[in-house]
Coordinates of N, CA, C and O in Angstrom, one line a residue:
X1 N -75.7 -63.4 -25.8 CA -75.1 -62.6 -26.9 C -76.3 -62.1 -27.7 O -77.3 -62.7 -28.1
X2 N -76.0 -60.8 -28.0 CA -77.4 -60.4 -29.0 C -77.1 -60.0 -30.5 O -76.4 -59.1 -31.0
X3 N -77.9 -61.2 -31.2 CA -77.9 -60.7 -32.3 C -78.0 -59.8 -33.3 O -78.9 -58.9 -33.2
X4 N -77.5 -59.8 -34.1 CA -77.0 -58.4 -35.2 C -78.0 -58.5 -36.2 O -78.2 -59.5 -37.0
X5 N -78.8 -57.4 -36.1 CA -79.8 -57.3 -37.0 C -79.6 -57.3 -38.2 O -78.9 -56.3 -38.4
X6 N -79.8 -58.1 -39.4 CA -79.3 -58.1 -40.8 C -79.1 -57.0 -41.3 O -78.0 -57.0 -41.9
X7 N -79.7 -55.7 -41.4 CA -79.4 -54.3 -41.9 C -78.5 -53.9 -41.3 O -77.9 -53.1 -42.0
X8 N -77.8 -54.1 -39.8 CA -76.6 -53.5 -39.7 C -75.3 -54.5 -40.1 O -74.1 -54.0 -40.3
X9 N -75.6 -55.8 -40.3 CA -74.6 -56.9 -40.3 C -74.8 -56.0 -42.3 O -73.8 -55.7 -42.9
X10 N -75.6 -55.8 -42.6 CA -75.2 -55.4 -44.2 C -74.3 -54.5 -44.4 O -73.6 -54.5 -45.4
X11 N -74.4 -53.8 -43.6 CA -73.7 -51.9 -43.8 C -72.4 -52.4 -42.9 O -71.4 -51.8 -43.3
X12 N -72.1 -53.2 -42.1 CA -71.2 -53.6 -42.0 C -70.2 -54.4 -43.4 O -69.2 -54.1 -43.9
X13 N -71.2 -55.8 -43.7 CA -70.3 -55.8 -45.0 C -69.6 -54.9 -46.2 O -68.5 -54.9 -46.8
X14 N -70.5 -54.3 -46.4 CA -70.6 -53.3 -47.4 C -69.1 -51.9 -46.8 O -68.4 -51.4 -47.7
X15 N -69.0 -51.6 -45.6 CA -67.9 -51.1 -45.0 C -66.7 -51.6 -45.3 O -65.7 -51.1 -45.9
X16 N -66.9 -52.9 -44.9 CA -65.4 -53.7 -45.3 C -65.5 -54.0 -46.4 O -64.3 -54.3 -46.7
X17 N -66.2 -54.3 -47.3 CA -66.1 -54.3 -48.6 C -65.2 -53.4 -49.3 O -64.3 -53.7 -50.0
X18 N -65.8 -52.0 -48.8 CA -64.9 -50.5 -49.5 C -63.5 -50.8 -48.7 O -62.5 -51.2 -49.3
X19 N -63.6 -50.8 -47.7 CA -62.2 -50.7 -46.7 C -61.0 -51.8 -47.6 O -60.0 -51.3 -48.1
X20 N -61.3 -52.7 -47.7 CA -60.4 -53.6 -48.6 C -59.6 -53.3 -50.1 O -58.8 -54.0 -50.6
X21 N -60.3 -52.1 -50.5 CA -60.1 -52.1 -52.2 C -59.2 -50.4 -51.5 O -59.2 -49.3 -51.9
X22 N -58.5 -50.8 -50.5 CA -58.2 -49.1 -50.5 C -56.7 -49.8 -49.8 O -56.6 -50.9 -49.4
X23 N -55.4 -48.6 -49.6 CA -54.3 -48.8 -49.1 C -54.5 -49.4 -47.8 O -55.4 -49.1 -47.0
X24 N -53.1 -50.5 -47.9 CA -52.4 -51.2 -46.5 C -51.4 -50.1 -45.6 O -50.3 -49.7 -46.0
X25 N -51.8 -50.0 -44.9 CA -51.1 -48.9 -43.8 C -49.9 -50.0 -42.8 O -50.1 -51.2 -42.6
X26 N -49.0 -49.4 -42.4 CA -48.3 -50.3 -41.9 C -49.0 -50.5 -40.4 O -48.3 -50.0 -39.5
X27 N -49.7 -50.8 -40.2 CA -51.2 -50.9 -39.3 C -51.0 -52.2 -38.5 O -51.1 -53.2 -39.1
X28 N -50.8 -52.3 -37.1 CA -51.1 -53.7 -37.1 C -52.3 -54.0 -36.0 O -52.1 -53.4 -34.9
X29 N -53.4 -54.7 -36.2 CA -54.9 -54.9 -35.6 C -55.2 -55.9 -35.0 O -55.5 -56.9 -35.6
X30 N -55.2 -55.7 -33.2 CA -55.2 -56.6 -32.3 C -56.6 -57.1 -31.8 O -57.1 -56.2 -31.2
X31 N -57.2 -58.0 -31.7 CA -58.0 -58.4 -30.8 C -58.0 -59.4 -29.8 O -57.1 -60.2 -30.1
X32 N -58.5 -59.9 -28.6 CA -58.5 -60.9 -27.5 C -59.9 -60.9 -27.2 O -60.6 -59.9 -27.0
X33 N -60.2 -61.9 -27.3 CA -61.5 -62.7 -26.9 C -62.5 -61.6 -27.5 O -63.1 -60.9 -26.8
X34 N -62.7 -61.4 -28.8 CA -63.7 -60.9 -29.3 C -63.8 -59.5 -28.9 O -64.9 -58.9 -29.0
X35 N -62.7 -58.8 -28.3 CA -62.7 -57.4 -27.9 C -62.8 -56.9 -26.3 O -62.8 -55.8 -25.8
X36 N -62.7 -58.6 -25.9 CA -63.0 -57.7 -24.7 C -61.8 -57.5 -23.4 O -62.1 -57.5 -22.2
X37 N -60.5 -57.1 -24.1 CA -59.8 -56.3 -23.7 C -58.5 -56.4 -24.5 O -58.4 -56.8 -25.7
X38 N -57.5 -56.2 -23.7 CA -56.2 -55.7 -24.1 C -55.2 -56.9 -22.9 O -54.6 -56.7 -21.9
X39 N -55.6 -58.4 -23.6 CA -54.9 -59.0 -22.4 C -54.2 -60.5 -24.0 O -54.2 -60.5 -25.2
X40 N -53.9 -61.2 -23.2 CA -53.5 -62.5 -23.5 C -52.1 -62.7 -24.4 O -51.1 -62.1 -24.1
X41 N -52.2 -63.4 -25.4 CA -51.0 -63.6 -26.3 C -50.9 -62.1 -27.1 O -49.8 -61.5 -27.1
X42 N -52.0 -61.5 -27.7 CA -52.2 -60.3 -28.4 C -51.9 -59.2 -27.7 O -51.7 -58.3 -28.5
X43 N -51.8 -58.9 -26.6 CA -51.1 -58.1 -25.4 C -49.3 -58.3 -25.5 O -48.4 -57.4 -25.7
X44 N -49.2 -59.4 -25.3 CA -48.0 -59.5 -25.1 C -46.8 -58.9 -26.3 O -45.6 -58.4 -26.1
X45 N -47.4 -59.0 -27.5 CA -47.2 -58.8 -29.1 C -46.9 -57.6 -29.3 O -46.0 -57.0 -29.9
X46 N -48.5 -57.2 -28.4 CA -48.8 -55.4 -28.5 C -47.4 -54.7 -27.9 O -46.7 -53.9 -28.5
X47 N -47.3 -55.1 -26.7 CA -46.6 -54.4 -25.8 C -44.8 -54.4 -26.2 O -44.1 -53.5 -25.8
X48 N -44.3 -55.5 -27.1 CA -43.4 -55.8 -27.3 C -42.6 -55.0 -28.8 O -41.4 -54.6 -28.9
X49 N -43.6 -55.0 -29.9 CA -43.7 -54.2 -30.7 C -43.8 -52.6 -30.2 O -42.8 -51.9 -30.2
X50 N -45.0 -52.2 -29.7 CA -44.7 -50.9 -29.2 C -44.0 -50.2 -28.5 O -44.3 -49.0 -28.2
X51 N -42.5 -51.2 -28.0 CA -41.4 -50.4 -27.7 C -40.6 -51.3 -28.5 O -40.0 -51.9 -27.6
X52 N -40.3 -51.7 -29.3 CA -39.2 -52.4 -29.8 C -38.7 -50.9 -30.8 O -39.5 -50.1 -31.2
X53 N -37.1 -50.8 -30.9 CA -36.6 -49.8 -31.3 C -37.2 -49.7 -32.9 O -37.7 -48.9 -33.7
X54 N -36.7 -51.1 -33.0 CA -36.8 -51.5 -35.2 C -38.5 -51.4 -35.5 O -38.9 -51.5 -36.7
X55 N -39.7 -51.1 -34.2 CA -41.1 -51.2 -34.7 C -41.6 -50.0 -34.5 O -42.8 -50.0 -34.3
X56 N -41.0 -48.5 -34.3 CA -41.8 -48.0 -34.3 C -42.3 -47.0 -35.4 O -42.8 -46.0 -35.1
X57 N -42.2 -47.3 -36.5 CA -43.2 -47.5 -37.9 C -44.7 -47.8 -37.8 O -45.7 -47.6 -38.5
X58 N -44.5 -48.3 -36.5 CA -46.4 -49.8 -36.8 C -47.0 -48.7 -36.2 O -46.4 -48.0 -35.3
X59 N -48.0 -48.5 -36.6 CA -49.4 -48.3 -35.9 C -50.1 -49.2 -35.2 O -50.1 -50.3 -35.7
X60 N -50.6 -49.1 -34.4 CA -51.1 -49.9 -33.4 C -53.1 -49.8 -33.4 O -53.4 -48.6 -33.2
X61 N -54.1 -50.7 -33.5 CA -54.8 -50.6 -33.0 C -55.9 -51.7 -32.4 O -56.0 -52.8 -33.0
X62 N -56.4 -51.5 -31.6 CA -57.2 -52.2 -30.7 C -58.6 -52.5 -30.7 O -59.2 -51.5 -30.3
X63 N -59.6 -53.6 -31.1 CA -60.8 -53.5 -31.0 C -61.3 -53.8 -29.4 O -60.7 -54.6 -28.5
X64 N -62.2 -53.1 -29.3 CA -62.6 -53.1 -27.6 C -64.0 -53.0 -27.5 O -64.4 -52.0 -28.1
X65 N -65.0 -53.8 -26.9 CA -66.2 -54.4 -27.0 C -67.0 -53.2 -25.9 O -68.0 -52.5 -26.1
X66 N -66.4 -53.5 -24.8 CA -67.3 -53.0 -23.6 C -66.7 -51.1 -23.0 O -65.5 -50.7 -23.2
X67 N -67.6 -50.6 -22.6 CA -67.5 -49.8 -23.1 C -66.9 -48.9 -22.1 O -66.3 -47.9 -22.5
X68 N -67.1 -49.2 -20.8 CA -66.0 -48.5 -19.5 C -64.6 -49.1 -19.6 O -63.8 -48.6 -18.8
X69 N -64.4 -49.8 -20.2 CA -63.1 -50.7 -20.7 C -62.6 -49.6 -22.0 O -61.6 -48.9 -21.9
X70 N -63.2 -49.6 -22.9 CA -62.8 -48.3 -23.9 C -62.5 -47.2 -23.5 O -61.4 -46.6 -23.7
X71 N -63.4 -46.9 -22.7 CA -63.2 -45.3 -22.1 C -61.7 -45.2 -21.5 O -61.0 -44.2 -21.8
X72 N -61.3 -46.2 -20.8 CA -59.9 -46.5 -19.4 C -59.4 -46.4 -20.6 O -58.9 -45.3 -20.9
X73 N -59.2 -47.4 -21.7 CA -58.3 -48.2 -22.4 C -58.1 -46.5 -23.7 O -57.0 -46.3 -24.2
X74 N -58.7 -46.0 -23.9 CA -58.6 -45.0 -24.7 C -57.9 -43.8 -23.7 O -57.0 -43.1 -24.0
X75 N -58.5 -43.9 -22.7 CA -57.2 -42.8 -22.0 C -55.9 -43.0 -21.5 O -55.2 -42.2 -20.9
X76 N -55.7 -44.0 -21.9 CA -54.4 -44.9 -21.5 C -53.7 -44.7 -22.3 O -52.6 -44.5 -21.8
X77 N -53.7 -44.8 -23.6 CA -53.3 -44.2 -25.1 C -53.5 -43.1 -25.7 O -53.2 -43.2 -26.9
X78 N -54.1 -41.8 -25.1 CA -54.5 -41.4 -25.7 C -53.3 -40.4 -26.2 O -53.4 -39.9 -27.3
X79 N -52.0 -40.0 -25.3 CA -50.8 -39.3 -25.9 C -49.9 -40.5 -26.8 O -48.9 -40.1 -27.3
X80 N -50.2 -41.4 -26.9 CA -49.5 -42.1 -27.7 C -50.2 -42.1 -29.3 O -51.0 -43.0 -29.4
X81 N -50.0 -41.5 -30.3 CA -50.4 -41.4 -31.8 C -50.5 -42.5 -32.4 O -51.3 -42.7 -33.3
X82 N -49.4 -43.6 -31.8 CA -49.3 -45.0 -32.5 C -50.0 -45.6 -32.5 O -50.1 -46.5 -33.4
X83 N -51.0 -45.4 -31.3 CA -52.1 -46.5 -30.4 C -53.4 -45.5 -30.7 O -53.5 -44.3 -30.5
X84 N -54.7 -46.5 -31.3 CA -55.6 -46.5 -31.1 C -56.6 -47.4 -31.1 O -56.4 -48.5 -31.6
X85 N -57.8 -46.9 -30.4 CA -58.8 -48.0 -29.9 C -60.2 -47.5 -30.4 O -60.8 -46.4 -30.4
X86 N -60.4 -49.2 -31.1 CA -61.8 -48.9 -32.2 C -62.8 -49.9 -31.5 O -62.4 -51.0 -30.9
X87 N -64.3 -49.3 -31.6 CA -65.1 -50.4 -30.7 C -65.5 -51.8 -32.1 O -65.8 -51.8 -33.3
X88 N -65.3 -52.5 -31.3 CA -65.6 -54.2 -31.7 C -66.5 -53.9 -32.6 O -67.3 -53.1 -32.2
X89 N -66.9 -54.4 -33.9 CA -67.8 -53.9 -34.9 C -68.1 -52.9 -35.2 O -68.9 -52.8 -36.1
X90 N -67.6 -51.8 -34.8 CA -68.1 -50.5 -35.5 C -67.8 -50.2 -37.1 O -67.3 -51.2 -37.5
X91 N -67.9 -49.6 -38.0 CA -67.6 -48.8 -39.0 C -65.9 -48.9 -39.1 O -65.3 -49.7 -39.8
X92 N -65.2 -47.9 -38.1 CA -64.3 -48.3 -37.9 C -63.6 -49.6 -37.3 O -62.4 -49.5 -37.7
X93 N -63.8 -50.4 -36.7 CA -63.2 -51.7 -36.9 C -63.2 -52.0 -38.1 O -62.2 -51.9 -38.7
X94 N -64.4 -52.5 -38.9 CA -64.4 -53.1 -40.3 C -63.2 -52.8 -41.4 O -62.7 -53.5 -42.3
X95 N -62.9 -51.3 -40.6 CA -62.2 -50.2 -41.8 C -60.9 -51.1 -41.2 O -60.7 -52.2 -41.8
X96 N -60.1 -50.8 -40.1 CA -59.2 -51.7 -39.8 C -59.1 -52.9 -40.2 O -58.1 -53.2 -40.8
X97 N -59.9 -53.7 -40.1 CA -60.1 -55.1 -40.6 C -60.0 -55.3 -41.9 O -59.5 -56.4 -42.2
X98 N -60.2 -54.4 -43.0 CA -59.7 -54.4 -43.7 C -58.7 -53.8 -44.9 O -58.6 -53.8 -46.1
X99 N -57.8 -53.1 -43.5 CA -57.0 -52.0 -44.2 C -55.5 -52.6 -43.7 O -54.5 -52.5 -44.4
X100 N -55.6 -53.2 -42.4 CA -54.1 -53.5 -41.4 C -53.5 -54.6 -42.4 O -54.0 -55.6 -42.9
X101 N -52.3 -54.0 -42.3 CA -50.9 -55.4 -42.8 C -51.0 -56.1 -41.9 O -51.0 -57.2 -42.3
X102 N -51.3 -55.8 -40.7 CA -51.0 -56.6 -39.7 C -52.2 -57.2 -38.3 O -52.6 -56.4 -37.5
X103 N -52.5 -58.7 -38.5 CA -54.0 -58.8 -37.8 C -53.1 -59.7 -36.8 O -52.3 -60.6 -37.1
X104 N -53.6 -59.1 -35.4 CA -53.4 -60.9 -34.1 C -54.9 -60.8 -33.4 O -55.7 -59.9 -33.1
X105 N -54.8 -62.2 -33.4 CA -56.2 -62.5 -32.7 C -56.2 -63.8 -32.2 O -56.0 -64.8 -32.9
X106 N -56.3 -63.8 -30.7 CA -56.3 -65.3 -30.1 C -57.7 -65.7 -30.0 O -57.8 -66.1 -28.8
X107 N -58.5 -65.8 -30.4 CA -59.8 -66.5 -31.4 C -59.9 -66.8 -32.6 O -59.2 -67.5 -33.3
X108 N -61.4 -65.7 -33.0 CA -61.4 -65.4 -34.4 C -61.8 -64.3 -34.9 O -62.8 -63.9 -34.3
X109 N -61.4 -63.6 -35.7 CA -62.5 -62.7 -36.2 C -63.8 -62.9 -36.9 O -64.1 -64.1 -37.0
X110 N -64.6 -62.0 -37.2 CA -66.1 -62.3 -37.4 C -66.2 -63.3 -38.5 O -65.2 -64.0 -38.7
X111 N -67.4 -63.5 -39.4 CA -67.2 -64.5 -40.3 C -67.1 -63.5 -41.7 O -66.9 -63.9 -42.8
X112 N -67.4 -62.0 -41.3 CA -67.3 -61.0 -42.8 C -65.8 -61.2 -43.2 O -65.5 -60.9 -44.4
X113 N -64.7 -61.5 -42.2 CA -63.5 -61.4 -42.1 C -63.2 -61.7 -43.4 O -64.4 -61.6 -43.8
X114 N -62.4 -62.0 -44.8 CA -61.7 -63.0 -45.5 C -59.7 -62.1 -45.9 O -59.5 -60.9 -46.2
X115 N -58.9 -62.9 -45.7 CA -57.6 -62.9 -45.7 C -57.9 -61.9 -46.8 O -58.9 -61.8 -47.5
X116 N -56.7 -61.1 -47.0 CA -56.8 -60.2 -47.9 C -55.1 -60.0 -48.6 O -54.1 -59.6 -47.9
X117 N -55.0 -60.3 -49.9 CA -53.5 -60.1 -50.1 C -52.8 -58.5 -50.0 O -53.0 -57.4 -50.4
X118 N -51.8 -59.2 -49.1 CA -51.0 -57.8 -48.8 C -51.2 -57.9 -47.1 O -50.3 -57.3 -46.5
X119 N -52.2 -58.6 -46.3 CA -52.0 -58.8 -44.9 C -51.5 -60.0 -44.5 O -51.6 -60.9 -45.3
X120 N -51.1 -60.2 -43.3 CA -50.2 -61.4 -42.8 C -51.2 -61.3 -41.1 O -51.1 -60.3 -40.3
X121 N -51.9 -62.5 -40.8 CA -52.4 -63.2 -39.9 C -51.9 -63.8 -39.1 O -51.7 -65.0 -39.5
X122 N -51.5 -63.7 -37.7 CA -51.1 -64.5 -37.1 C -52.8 -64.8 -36.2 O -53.6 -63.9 -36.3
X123 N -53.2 -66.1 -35.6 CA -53.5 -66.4 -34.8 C -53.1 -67.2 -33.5 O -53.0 -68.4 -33.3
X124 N -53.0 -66.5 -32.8 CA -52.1 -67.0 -31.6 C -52.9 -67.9 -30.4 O -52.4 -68.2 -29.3
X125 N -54.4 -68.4 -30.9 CA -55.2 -68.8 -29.9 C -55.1 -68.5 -28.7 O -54.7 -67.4 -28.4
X126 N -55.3 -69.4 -27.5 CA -55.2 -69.0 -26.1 C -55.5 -70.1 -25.4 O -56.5 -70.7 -25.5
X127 N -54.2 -70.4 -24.7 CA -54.2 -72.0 -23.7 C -54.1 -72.8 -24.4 O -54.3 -72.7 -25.6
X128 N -53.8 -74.0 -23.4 CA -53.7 -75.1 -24.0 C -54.9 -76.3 -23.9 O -55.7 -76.5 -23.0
X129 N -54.9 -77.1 -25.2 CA -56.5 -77.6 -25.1 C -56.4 -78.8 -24.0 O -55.5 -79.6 -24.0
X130 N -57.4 -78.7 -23.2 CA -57.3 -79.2 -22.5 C -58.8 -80.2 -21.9 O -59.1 -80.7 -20.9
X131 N -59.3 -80.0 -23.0 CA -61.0 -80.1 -22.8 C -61.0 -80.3 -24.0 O -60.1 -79.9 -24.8
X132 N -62.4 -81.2 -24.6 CA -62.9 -81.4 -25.7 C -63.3 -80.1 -26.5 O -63.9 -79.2 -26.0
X133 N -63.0 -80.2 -27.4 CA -63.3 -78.7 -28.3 C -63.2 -79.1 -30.0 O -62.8 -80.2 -30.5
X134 N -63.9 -78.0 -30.5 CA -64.3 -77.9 -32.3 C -64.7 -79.5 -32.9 O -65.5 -80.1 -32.2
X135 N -64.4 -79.8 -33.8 CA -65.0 -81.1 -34.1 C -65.2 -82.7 -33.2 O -65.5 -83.8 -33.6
X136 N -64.9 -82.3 -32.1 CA -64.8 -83.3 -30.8 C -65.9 -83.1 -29.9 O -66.1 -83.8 -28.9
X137 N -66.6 -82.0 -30.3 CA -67.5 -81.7 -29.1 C -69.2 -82.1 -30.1 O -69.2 -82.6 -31.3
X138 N -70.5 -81.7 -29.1 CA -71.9 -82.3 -29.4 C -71.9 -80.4 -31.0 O -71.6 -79.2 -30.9
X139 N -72.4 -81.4 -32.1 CA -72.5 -79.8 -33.1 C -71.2 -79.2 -33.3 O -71.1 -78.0 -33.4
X140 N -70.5 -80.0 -33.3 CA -69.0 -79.4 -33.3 C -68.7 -78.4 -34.7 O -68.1 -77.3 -34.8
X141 N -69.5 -79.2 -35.7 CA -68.7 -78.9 -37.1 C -69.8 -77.3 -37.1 O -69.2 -76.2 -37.3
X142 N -71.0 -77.3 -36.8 CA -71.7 -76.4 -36.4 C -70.8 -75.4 -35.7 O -70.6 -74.4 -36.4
X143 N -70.3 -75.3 -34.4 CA -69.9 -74.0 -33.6 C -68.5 -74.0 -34.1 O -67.7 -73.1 -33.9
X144 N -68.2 -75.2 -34.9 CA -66.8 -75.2 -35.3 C -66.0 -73.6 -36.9 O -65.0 -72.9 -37.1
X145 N -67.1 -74.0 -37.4 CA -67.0 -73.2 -38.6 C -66.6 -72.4 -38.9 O -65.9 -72.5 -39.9
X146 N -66.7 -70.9 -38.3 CA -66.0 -69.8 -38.7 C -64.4 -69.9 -37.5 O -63.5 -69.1 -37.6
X147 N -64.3 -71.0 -36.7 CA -63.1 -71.0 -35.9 C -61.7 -71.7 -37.0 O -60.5 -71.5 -37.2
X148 N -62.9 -72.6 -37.8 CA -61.7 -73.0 -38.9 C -61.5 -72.1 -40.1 O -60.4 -71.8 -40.5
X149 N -62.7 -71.7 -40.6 CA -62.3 -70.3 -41.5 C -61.2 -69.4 -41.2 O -60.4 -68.9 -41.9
X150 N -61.4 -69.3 -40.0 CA -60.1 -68.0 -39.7 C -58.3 -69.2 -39.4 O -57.2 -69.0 -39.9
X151 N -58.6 -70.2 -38.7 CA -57.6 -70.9 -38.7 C -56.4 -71.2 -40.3 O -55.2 -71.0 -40.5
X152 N -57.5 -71.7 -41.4 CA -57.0 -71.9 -42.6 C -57.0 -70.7 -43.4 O -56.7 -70.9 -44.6
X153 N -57.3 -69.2 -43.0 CA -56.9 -68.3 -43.5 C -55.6 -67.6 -42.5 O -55.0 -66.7 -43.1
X154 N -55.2 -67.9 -41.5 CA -53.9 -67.0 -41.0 C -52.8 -67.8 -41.8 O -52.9 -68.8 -42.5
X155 N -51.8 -66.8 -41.4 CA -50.5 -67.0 -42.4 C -49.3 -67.8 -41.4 O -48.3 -68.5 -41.7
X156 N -49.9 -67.4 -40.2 CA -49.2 -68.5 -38.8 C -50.3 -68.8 -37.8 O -51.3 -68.1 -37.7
X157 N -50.2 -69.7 -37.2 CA -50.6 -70.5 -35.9 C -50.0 -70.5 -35.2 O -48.9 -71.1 -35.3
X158 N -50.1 -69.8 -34.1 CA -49.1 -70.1 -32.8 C -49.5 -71.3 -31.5 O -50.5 -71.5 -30.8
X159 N -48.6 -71.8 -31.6 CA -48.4 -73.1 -30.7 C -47.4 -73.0 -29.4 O -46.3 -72.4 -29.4
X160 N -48.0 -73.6 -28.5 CA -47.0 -74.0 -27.3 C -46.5 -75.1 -27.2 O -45.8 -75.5 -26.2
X161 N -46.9 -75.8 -28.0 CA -46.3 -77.0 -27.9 C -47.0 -78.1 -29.0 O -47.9 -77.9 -29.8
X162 N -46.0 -79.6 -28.9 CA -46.6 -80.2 -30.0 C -47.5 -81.0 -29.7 O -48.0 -81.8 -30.5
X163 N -48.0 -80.9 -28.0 CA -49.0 -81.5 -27.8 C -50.5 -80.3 -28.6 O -51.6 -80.4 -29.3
X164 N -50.1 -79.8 -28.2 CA -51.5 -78.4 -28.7 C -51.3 -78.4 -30.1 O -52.4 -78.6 -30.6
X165 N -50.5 -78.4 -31.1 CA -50.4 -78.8 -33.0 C -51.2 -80.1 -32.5 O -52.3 -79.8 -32.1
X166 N -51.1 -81.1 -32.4 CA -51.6 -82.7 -32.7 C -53.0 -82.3 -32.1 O -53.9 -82.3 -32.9
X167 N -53.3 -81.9 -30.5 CA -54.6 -82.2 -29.7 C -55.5 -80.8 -30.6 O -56.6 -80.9 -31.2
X168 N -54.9 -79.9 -30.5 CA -56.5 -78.8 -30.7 C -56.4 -78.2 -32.9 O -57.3 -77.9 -33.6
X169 N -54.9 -78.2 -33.1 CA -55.2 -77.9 -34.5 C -55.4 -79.0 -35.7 O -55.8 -78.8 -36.8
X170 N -54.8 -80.3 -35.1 CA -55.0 -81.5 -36.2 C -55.8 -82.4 -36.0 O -56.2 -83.2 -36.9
X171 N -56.6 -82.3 -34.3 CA -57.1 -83.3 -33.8 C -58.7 -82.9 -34.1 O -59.6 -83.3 -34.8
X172 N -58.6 -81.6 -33.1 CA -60.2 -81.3 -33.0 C -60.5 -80.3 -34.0 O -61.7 -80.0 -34.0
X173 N -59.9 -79.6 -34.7 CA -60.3 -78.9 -36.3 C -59.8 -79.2 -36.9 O -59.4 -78.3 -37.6
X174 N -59.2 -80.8 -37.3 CA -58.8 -81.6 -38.4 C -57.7 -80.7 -39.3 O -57.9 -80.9 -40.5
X175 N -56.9 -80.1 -39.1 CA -56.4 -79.0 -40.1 C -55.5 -79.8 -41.0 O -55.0 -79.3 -42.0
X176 N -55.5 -80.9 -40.7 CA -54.2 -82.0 -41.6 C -54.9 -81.8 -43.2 O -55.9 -82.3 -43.5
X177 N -54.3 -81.2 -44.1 CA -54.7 -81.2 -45.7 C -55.6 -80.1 -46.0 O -56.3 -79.9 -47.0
X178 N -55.5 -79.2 -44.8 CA -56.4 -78.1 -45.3 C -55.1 -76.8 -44.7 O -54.9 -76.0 -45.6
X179 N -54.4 -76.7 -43.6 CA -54.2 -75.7 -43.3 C -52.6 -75.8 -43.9 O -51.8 -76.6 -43.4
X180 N -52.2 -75.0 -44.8 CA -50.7 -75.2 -45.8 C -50.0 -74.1 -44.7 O -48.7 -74.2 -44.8
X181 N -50.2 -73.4 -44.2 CA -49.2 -72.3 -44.0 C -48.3 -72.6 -42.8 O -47.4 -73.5 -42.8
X182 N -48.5 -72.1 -42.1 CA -46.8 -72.6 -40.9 C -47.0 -72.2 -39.4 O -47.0 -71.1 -38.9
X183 N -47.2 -73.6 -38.7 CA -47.4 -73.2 -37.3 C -46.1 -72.5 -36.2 O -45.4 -73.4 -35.7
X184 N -45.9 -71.4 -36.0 CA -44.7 -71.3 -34.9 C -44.8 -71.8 -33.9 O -45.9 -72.3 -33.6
X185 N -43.9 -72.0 -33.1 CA -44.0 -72.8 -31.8 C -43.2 -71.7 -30.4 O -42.0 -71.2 -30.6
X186 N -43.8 -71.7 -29.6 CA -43.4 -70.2 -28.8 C -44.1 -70.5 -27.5 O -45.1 -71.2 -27.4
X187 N -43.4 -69.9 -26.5 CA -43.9 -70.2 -25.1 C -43.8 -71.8 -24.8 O -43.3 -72.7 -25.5
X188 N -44.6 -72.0 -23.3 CA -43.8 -73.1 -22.6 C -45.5 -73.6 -23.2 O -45.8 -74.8 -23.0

């Protein structure tokens, strides 16, 4: 992975900085695995909302990392007004990031991220834990950090079960007395 040179990680802050102090659009802002596509739990959401009769109010958009993946994925939507696709960190992502009522992401967002009142987070992670992970692993609390920042900032947790609440949200990022808000439970 290549690191973000501090002058553009600034002008990035400084983006979402402004982006935040400005109107909530009925917007809702998807990512999977850090942008790199239009697949998993945040797919499923996507696709479900954007034909549901009572959702088509929402605007739709997508961060997308790689860049023949954008290209497809932008012409795939491109007669659809509802649907758009912003690249992973740009100017515009930031602006999304911090303009959408509505965020899913089965990771995390970056660490400039911070919950913003007037939006509603779901994080839907992805799989079930099945392997040692976040404060269970070698440097945990270390690679663990901004995975719990965004955890104790969504407004839901999505769960498949109550093995995955006890093993990956209470066990291995400790969420017991930090995370108040409300895990759903969905899928097998």
């Amino acid at each position: 992975e290549t690191p973000i040179r501090p002058e553009k990680k600034r002008r990035d802050i400084d983006h979402y900085v402004r982006a935040r102090e400005q109107h909530i659009p009925n917007t809702v802002m998807y990512e999977s695995f850090a942008g790199k596509g239009i697949t998993c739990n945040p797919e499923a959401i996507f696709r479900y909302l954007l034909h549901a009769p009572d959702m088509q109010h929402l605007s739709h958009v997508w961060a997308i990392n790689d860049d023949e993946l954008f290209k497809t994925t932008t012409a795939e939507y491109v007669r659809d007004p509802r649907v758009q696709i912003v690249r992973f960190r740009s100017p515009e992502y930031f602006h999304v990031l911090g303009t959408a009522r509505y965020l899913v992401n089965n990771t995390t967002f970056p660490a400039e991220y911070y919950h913003r009142d007037g939006q509603t987070y779901l994080n839907t992670w992805h799989g079930v834990p099945m392997k040692r992970m976040g404060l269970n692993i070698p440097q945990g609390s270390y690679y663990s950090r901004n995975v719990i920042r965004n955890f104790v900032q969504a407004d839901y947790l999505l769960t498949s079960s109550d093995f995955m609440t006890e093993a990956m949200y209470r066990d291995s990022y400790q969420l017991d007395g930090f995370y108040e808000r409300q895990y759903i439970r969905a899928g097998t």
